[in-house]
Coordinates of C-alpha atoms (C1' of nucleotides) in Angstrom, one line a residue:
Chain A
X9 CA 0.0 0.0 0.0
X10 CA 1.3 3.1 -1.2
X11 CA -0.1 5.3 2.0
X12 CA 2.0 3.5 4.1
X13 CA 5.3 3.9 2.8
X14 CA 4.2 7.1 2.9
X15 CA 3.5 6.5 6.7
X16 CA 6.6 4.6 7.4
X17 CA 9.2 7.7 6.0
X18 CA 7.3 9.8 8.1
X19 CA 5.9 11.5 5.5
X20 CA 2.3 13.7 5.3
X21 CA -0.6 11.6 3.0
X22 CA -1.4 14.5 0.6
X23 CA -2.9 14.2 -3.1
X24 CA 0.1 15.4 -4.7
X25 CA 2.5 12.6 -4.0
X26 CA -0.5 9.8 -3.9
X27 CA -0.6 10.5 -7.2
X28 CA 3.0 10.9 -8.4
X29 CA 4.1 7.1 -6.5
X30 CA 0.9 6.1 -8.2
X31 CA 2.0 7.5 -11.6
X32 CA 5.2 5.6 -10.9
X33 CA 4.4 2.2 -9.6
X34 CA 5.6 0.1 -11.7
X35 CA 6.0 2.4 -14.3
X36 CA 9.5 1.3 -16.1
X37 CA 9.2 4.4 -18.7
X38 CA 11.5 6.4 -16.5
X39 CA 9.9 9.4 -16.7
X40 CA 11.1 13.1 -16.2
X41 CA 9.5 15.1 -13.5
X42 CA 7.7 17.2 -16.1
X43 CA 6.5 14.5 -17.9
X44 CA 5.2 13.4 -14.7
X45 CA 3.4 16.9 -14.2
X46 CA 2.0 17.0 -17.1
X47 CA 0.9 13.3 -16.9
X48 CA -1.2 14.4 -13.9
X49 CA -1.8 17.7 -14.7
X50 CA -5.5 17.0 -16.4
X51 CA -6.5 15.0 -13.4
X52 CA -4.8 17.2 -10.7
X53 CA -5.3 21.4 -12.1
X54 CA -3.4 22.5 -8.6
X55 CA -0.8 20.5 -9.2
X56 CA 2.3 22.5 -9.3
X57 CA 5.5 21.9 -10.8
X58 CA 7.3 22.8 -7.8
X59 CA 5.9 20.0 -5.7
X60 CA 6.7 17.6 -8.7
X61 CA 10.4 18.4 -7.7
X62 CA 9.8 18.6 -4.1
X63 CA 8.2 15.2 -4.2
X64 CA 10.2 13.7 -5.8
X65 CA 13.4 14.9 -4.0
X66 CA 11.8 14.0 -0.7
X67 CA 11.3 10.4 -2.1
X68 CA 14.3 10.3 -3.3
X69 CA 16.4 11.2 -0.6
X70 CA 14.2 8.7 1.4
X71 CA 15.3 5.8 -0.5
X72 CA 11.6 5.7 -1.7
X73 CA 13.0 5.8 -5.3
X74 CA 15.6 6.6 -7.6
X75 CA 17.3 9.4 -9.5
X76 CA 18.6 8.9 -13.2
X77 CA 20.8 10.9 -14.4
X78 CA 21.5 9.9 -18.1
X79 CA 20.4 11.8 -19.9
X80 CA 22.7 15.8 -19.8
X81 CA 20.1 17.8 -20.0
X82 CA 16.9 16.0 -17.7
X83 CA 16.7 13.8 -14.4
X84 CA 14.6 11.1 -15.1
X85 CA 13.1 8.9 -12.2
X86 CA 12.8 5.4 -11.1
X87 CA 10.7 3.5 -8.7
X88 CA 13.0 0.9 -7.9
X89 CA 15.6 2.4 -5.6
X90 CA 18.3 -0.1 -6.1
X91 CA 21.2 0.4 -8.2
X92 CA 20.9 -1.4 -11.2
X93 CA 22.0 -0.6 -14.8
X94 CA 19.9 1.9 -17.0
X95 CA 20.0 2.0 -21.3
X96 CA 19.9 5.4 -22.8
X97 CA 19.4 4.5 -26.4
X98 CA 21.1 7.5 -28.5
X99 CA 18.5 7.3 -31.7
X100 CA 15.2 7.3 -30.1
X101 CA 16.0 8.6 -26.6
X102 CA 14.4 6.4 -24.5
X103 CA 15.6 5.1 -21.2
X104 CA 15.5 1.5 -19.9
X105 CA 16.4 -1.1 -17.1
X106 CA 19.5 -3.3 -18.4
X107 CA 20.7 -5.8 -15.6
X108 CA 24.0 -6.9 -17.2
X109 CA 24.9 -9.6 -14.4
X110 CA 28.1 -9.8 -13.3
X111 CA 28.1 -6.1 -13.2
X112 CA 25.8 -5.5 -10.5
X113 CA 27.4 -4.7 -7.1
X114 CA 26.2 -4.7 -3.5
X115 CA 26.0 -1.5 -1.6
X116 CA 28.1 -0.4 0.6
X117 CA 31.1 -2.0 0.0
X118 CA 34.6 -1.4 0.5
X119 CA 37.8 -0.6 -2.2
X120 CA 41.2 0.8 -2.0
X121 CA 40.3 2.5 1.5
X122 CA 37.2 3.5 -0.3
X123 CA 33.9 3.6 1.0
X124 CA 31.4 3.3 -1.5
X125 CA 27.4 3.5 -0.5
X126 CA 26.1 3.7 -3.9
X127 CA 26.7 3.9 -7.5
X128 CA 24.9 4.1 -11.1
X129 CA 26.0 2.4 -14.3
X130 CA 24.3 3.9 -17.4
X131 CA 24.6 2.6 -20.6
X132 CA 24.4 4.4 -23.8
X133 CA 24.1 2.6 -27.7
X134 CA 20.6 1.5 -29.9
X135 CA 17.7 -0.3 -28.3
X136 CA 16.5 -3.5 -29.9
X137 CA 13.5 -1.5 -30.9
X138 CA 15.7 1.3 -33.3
X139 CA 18.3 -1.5 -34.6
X140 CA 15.5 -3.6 -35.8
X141 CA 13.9 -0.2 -37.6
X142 CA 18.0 0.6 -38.8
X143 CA 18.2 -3.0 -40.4
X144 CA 14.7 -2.8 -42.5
X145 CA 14.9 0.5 -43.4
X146 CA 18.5 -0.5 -44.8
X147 CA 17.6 -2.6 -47.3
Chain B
X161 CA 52.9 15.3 -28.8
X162 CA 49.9 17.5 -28.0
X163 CA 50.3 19.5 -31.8
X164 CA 49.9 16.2 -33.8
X165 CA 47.0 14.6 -31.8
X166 CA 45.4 18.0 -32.8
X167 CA 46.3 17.1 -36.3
X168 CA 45.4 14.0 -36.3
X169 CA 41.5 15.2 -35.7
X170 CA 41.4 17.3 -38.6
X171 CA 41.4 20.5 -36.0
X172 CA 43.2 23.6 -36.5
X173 CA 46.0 24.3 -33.5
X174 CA 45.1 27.2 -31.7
X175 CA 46.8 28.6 -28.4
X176 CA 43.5 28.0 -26.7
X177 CA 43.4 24.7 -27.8
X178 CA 46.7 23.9 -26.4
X179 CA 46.7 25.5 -23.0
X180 CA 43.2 23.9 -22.8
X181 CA 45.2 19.9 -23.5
X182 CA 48.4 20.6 -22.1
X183 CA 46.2 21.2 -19.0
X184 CA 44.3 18.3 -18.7
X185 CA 47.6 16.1 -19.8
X186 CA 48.5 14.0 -17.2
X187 CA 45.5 15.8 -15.2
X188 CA 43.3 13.5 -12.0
X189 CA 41.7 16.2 -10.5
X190 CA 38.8 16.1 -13.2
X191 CA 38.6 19.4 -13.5
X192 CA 35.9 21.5 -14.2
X193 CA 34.6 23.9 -17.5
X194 CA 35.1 26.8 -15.1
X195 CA 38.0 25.4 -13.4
X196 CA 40.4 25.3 -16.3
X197 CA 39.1 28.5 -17.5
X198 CA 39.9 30.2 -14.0
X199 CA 43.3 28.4 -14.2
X200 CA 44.1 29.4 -17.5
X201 CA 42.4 32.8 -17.6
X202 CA 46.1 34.6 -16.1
X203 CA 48.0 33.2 -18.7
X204 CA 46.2 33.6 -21.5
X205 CA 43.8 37.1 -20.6
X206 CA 41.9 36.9 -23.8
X207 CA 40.6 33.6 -23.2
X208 CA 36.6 33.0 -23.1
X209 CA 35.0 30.6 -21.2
X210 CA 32.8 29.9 -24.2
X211 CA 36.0 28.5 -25.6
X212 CA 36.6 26.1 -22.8
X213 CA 33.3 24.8 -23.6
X214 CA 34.0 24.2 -27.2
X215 CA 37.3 23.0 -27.0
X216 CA 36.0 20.7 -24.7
X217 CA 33.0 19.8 -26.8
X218 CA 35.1 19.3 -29.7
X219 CA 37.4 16.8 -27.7
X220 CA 35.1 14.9 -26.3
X221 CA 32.8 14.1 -29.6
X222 CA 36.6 13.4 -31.3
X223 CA 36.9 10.8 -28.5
X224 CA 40.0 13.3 -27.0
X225 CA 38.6 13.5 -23.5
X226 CA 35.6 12.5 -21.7
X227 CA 32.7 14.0 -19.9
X228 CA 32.0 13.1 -16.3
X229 CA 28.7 13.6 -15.4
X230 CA 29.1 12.4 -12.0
X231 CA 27.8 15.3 -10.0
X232 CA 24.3 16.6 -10.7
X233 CA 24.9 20.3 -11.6
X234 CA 28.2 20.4 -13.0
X235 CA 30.6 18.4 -16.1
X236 CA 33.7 17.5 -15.3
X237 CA 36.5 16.5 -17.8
X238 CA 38.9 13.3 -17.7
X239 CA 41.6 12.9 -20.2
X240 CA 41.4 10.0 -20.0
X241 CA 38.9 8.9 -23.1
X242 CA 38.7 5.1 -21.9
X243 CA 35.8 4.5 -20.0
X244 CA 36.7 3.3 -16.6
X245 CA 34.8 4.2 -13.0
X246 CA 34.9 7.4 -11.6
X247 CA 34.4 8.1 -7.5
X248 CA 32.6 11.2 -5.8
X249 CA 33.1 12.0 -2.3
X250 CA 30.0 13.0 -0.6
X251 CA 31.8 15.0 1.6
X252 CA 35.1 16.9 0.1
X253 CA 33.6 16.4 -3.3
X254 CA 36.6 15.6 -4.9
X255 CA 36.4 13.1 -7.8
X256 CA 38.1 10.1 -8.1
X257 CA 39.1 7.7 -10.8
X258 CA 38.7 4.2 -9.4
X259 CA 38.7 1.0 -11.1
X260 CA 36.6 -2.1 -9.8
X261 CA 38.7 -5.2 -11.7
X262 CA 35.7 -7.3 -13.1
X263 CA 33.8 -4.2 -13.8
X264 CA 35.7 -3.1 -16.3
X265 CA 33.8 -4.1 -20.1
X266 CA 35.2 -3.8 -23.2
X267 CA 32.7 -2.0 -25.6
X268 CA 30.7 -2.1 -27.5
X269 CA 28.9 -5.0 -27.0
X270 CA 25.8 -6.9 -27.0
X271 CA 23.7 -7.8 -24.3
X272 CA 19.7 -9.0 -24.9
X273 CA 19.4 -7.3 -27.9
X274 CA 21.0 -3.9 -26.5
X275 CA 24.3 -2.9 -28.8
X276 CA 26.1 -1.0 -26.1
X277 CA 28.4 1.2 -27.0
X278 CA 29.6 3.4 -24.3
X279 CA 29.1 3.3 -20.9
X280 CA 29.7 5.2 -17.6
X281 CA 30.3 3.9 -13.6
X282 CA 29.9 6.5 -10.8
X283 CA 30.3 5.4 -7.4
X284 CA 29.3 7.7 -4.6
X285 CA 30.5 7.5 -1.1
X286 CA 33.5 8.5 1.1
X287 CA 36.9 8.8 0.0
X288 CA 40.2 7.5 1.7
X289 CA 41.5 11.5 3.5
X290 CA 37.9 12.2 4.7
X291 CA 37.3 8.7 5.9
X292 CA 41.0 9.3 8.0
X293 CA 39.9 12.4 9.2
X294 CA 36.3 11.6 10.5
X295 CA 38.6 8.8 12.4
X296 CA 40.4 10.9 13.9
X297 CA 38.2 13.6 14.9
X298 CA 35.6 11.4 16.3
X299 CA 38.6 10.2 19.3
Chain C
dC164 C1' -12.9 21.6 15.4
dA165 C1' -8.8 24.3 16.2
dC166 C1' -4.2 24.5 15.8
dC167 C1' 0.4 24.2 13.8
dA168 C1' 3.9 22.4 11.4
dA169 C1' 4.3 20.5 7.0
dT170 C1' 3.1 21.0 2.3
dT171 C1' 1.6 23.2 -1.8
dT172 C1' 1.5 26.8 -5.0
dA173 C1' 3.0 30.6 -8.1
dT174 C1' 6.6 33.0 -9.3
dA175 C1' 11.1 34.8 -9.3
dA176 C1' 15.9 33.6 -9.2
dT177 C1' 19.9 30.7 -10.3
dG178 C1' 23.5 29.0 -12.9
dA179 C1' 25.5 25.9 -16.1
dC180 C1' 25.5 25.8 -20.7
dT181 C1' 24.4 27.2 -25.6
dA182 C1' 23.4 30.3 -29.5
dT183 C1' 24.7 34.3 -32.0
dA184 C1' 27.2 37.3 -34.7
dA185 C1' 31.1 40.1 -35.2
dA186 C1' 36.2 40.1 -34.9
dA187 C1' 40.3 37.5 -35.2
dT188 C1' 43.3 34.0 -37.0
dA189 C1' 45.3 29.4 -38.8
dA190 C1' 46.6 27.6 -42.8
dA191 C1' 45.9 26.8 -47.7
dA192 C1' 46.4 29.1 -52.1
dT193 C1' 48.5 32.4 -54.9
Chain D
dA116 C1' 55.2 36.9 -48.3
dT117 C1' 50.5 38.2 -49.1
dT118 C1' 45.8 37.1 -49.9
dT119 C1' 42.0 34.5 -49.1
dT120 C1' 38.7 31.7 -46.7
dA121 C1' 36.9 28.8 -43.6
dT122 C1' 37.5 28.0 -38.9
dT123 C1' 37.9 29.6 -34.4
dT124 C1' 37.5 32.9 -30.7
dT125 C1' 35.2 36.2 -28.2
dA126 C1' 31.6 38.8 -25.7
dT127 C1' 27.2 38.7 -24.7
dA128 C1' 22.5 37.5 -24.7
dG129 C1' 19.5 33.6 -24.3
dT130 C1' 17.8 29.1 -22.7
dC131 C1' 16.0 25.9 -19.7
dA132 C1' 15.9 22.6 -15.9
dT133 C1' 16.0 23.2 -11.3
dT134 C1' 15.8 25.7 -6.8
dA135 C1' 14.5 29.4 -3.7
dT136 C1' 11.0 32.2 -1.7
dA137 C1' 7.1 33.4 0.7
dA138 C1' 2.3 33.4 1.0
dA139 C1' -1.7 30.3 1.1
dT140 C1' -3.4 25.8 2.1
dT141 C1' -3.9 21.5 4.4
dG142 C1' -3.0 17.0 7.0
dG143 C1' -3.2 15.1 11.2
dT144 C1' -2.8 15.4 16.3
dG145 C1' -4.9 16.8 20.5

DNA sequence: CACCAATTTATAATGACTATAAAATAAAAT
DNA sequence: ATTTTATTTTATAGTCATTATAAATTGGTG
């Protein structure tokens, strides 16, 4: 239940971030914070901006969810607050989950007097989606 | 020589050019746009900081240099084109480069469809002096 | 239901970076 | 060596995601 992991950080139940967690539950698009503004926009009129950000930097700094940072320009977000590998693909833009096993790490752990608590591993190239379009369009 | 990689890219060699590589030769601190332009600005007066951003952009899409995007508001450069992990201290904000053995992937390559091309690994954390100095300052 | 701290909202401010266009210059052509 | 031309540099204005601000609103405890 999303109210109480609300509950649990200690946080207030308002509207605003029912409906963002609900916007991103489950949601593996990845999606910017205006995206999700103006995803919730129509069903929300009050909804500011500003509390987009605050939401999601309250949640995020909870460990409720995760920041991407791919992309230069945009933070995208992610529901699943474990590190894990993300794809940016460099044709059509879009962002996705890529577990490459052996890769993944668990947090914190200890290197060369090191202390590492956390870390992100984004991957850049051509989804499946635009390399199957490259290959018929090519011939 | 710094002249011939210059060459070699098909770019013209121009004293900002140069101050702007022989800087980051040899350089770990990972500086920033800013940075080198602050530490370059006394010996060369005329320079702009649009032209550290240029340079910088031209070397990095040549494969010269890369970008590290490993803090949220700021780029930081590495001359170091290879990809390879970088470190961020969450408390003296210094940047690292670190490299985690088995980590380290040869690209590009394929993975479930996914051509990967490039990729980057930030860790977040605590570095080795601010890890000795919290030691000592909590006795 | 009243209170108060937390939250939301609208808007202004920030700051890294980019665009622009004029001036300067590297280097090829003469 | 000088001319020529495309590239580069420069100063400055503009952009845009994000943050700060302060007033208005509201969740939740007593």
């Amino acid at each position: 239940m999303i109210i109480n992991r609300l509950k649990k950080l200690g946080l207030k139940i308002t509207p605003q971030r029912l409906a963002i967690l609900n916007l991103l539950e489950g949601n593996i698009k990845h999606p910017s914070a205006e995206e999700i503004y103006n995803q919730l926009k129509p069903q929300y009129p009050s909804l500011s901006l500003a509390t987009v950000y605050n939401t999601l930097d309250v949640l995020a700094r909870a460990g409720a969810l995760q920041e991407i940072r791919i992309k230069a320009e945009k933070r995208h977000f992610d529901p699943n607050p474990v590190p894990h590998g993300h794809f940016l693909c460099r044709i059509c833009e879009s962002i996705h989950d890529l577990d490459v096993g052996p890769l993944e790490i668990q947090t914190p752990f200890n290197i060369r007097d090191y202390l590492v608590k956390d870390y992100t591993l984004y991957f850049y190239g051509i989804c499946p989606r635009c390399r199957k379009r490259d290959r018929s369009s090519n011939q």
